[in-house]
Short mmCIF file of C-alpha atoms and ligand atoms in Angstrom, two decimals:
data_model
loop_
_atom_site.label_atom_id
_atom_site.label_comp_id
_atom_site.label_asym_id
_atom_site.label_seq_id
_atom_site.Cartn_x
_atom_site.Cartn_y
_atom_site.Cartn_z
CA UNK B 1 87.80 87.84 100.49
CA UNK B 2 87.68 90.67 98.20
CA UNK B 3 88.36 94.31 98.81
CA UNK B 4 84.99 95.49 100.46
CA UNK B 5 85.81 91.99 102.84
CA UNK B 6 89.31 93.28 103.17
CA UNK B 7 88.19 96.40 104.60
CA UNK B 8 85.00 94.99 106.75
CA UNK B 9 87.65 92.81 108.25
CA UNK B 10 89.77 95.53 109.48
CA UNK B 11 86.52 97.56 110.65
CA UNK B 12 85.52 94.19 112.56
CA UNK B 13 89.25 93.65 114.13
CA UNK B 14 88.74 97.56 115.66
CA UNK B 15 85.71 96.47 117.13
CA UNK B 16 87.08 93.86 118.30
CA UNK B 17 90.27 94.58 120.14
CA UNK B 18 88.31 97.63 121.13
CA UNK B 19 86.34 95.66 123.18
CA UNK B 20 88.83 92.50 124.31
CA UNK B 21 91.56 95.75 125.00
CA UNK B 22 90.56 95.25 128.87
CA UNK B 23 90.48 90.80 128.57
CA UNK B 24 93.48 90.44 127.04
CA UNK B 25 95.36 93.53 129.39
CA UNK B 26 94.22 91.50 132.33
CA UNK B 27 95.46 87.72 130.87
CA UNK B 28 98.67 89.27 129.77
CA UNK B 29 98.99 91.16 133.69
CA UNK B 30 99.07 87.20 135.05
CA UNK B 31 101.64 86.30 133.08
CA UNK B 32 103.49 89.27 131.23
CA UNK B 33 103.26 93.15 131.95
CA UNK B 34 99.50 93.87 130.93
CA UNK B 35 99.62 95.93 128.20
CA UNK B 36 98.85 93.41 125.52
CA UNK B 37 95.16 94.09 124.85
CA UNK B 38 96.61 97.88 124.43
CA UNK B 39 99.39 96.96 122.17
CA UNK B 40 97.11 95.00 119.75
CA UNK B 41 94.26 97.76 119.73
CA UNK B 42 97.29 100.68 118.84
CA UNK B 43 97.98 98.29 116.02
CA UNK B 44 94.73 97.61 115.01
CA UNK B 45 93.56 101.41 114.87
CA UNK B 46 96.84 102.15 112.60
CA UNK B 47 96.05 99.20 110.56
CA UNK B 48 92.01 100.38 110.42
CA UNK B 49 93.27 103.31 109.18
CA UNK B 50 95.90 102.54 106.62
CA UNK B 51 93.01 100.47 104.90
CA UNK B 52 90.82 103.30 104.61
CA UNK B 53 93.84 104.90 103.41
CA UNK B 54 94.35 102.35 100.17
CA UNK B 55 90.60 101.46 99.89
CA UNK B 56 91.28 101.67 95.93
CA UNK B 57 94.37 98.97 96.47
CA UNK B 58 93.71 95.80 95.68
CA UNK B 59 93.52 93.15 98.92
CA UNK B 60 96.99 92.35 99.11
CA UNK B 61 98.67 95.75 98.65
CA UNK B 62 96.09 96.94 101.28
CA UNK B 63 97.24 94.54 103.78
CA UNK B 64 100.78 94.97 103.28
CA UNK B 65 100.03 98.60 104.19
CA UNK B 66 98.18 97.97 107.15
CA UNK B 67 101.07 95.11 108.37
CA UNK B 68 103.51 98.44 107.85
CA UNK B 69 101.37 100.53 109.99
CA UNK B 70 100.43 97.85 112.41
CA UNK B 71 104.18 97.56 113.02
CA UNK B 72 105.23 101.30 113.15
CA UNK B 73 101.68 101.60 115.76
CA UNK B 74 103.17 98.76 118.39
CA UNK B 75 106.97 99.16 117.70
CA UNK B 76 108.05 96.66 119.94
CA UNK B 77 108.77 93.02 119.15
CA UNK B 78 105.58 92.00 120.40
CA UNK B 79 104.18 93.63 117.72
CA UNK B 80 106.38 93.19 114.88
CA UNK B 81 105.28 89.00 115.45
CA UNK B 82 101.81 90.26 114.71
CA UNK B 83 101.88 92.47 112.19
CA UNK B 84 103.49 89.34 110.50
CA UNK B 85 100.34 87.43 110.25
CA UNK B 86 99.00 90.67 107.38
CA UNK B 87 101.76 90.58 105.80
CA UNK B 88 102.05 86.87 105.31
CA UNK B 89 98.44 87.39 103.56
CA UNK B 90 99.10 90.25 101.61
CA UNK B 91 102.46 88.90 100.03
CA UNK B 92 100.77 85.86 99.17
CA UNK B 93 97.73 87.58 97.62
CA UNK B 94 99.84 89.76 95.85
CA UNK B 95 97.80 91.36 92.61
CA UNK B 96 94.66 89.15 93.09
CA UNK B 97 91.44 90.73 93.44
CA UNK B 98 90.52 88.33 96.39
CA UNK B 99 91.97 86.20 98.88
CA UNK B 100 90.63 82.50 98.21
CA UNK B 101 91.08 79.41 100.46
CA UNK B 102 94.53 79.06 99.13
CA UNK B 103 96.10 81.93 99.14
CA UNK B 104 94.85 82.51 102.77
CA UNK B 105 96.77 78.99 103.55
CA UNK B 106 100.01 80.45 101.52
CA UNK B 107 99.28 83.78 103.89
CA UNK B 108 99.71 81.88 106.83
CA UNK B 109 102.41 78.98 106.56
CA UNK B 110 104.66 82.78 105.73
CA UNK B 111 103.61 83.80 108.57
CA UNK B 112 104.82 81.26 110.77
CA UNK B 113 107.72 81.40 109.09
CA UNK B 114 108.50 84.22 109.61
CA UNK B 115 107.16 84.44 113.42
CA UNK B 116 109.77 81.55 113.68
CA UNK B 117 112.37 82.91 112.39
CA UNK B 118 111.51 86.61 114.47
CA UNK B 119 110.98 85.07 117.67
CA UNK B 120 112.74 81.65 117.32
CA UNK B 121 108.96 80.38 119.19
CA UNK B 122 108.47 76.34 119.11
CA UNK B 123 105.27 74.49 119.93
CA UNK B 124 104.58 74.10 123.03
CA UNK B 125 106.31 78.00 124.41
CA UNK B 126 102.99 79.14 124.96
CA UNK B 127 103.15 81.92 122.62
CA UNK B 128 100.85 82.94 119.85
CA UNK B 129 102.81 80.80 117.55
CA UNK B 130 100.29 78.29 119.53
CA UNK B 131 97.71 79.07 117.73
CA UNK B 132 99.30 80.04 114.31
CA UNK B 133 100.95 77.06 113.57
CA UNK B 134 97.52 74.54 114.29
CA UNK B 135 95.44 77.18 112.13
CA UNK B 136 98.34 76.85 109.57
CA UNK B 137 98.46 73.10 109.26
CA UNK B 138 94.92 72.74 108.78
CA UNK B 139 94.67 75.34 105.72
CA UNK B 140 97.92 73.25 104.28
CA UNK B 141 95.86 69.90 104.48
CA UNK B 142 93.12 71.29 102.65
CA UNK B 143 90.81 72.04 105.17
CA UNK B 144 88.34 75.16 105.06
CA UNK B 145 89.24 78.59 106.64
CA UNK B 146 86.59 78.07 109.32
CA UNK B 147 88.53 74.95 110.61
CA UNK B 148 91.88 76.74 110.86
CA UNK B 149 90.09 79.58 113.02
CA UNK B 150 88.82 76.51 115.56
CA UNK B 151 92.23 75.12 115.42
CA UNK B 152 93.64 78.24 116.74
CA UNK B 153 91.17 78.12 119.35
CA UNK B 154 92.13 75.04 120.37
CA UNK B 155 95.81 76.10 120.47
CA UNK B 156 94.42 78.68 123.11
CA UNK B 157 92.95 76.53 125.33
CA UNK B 158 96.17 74.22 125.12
CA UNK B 159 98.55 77.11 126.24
CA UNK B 160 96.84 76.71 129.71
CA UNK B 161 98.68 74.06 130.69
CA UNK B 162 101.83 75.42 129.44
CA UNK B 163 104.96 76.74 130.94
CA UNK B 164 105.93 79.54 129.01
CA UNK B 165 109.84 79.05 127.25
CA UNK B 166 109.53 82.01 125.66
CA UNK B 167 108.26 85.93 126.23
CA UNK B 168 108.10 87.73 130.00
CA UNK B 169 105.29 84.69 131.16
CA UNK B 170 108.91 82.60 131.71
CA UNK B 171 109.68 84.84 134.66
CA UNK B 172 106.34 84.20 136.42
CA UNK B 173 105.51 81.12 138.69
CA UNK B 174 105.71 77.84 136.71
CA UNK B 175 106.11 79.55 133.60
CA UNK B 176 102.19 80.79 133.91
CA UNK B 177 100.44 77.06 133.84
CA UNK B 178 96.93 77.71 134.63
CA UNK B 179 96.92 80.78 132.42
CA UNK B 180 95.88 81.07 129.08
CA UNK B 181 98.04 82.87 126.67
CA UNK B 182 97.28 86.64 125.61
CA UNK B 183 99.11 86.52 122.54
CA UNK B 184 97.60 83.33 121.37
CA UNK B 185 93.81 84.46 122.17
CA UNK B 186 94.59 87.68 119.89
CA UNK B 187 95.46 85.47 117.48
CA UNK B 188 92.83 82.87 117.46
CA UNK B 189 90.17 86.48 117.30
CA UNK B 190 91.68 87.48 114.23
CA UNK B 191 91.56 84.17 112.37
CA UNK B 192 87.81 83.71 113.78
CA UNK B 193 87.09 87.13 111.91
CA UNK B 194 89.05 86.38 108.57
CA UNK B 195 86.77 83.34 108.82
CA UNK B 196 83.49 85.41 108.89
CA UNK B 197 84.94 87.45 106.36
CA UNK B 198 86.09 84.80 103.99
CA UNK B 199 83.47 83.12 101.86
CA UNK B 200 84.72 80.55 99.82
P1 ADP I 1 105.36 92.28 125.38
O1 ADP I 1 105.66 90.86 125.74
O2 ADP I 1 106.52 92.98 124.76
O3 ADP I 1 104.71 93.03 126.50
P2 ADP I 1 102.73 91.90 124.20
O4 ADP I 1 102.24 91.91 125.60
O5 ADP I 1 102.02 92.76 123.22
O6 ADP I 1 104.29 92.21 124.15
O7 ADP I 1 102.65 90.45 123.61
C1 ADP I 1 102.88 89.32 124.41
C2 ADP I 1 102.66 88.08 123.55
O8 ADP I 1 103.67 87.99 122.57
C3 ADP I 1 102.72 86.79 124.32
O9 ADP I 1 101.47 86.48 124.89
C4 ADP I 1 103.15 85.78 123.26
O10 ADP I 1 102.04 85.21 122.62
C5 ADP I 1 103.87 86.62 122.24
N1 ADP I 1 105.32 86.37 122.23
C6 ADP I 1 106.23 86.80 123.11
N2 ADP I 1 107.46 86.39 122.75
C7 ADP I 1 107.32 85.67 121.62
C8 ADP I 1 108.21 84.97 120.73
N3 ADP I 1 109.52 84.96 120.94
N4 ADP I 1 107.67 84.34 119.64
C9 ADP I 1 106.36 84.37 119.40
N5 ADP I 1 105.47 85.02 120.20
C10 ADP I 1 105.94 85.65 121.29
MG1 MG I 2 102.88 92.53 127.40
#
């Protein structure tokens, strides 16, 4: 995923949470406060923006911009998790001129790490780290990009039957079982969009 990729990607994401803003305000109203699907799209408009901004950076500067402007967009923890997920990428693509398959699986095992070690989430918390961590694995067994994004779908569709450990969903009715996980659908979008974006 080279430069021009970089910045269809972010154009893509706006699109994106522009149109899931509603969706994912109405999962995260079952089970957290509803704002979620408004949180992501702040980020994703300062993180659109801030790649226009370095559109002569190279992919990995660029997204270590937007992750900075993601972050100062949302403020709140919520936010801070995801802005982790560019700057995982962007630290591991570092000078390169494109993200390949590897670098994209370096991008993401940092930024489960440091999701962990932010939010202290485990498998199975029904959080976003739900989908991250299946997408993850499958990058760090070799497998192509476009697996990792249908991993983190299927993370989604396990946080159904979940009973949140973590996040506000803990305060509602058996932890929110029957209700799939806001943060983890964001996620599983934007790895099914670095996927049409990435060609190997
Ligand atoms: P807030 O919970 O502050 O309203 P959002 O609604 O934007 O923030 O995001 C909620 C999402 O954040 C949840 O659906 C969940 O995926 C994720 N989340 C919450 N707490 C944690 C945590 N400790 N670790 C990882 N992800 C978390
Ligand atoms: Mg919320």
């Amino acid at each position: 995923m080279d430069r021009t990729q970089t910045l269809s990607f972010f154009d893509a994401l706006l699109e994106i949470f522009t149109r899931e803003e509603q969706p994912l305000n109405a999962l995260d109203a079952q089970i957290g406060d509803g704002d979620h699907g408004t949180t992501i799209l702040r980020g994703m408009l300062a993180a659109h923006t801030s790649a226009h901004a370095s559109a002569s950076l190279r992919p990995g500067p660029m997204l270590l911009e937007a992750a900075t402007a993601f972050q100062k967009a949302t403020g709140g923890a919520g936010g801070t998790l995801f802005a982790q997920l560019f700057k995982g990428l962007g630290t591991a693509a570092g000078g390169a001129k494109a993200l390949d398959r590897e670098i994209i699986a370096r991008g993401l095992a940092d930024a489960c790490r440091l999701v962990q070690k932010l939010g202290r989430a485990r498998r199975g918390d029904k959080t976003m780290f739900d989908a991250l961590e299946p997408a993850s694995l499958i990058l760090t067994e070799g497998k192509p990009v476009a697996d990792a994004a249908a991993a983190a779908c299927s993370g989604v569709e396990a946080t159904r039957d979940m009973s949140a450990a973590l996040g506000r969903a803990r305060f509602v009715a058996d932890g929110g079982r029957g209700h799939y996980d806001p943060g983890a659908w964001s996620i599983a979008l934007i790895l099914e969009e670095l996927s049409r974006q990435f060609t190997p």
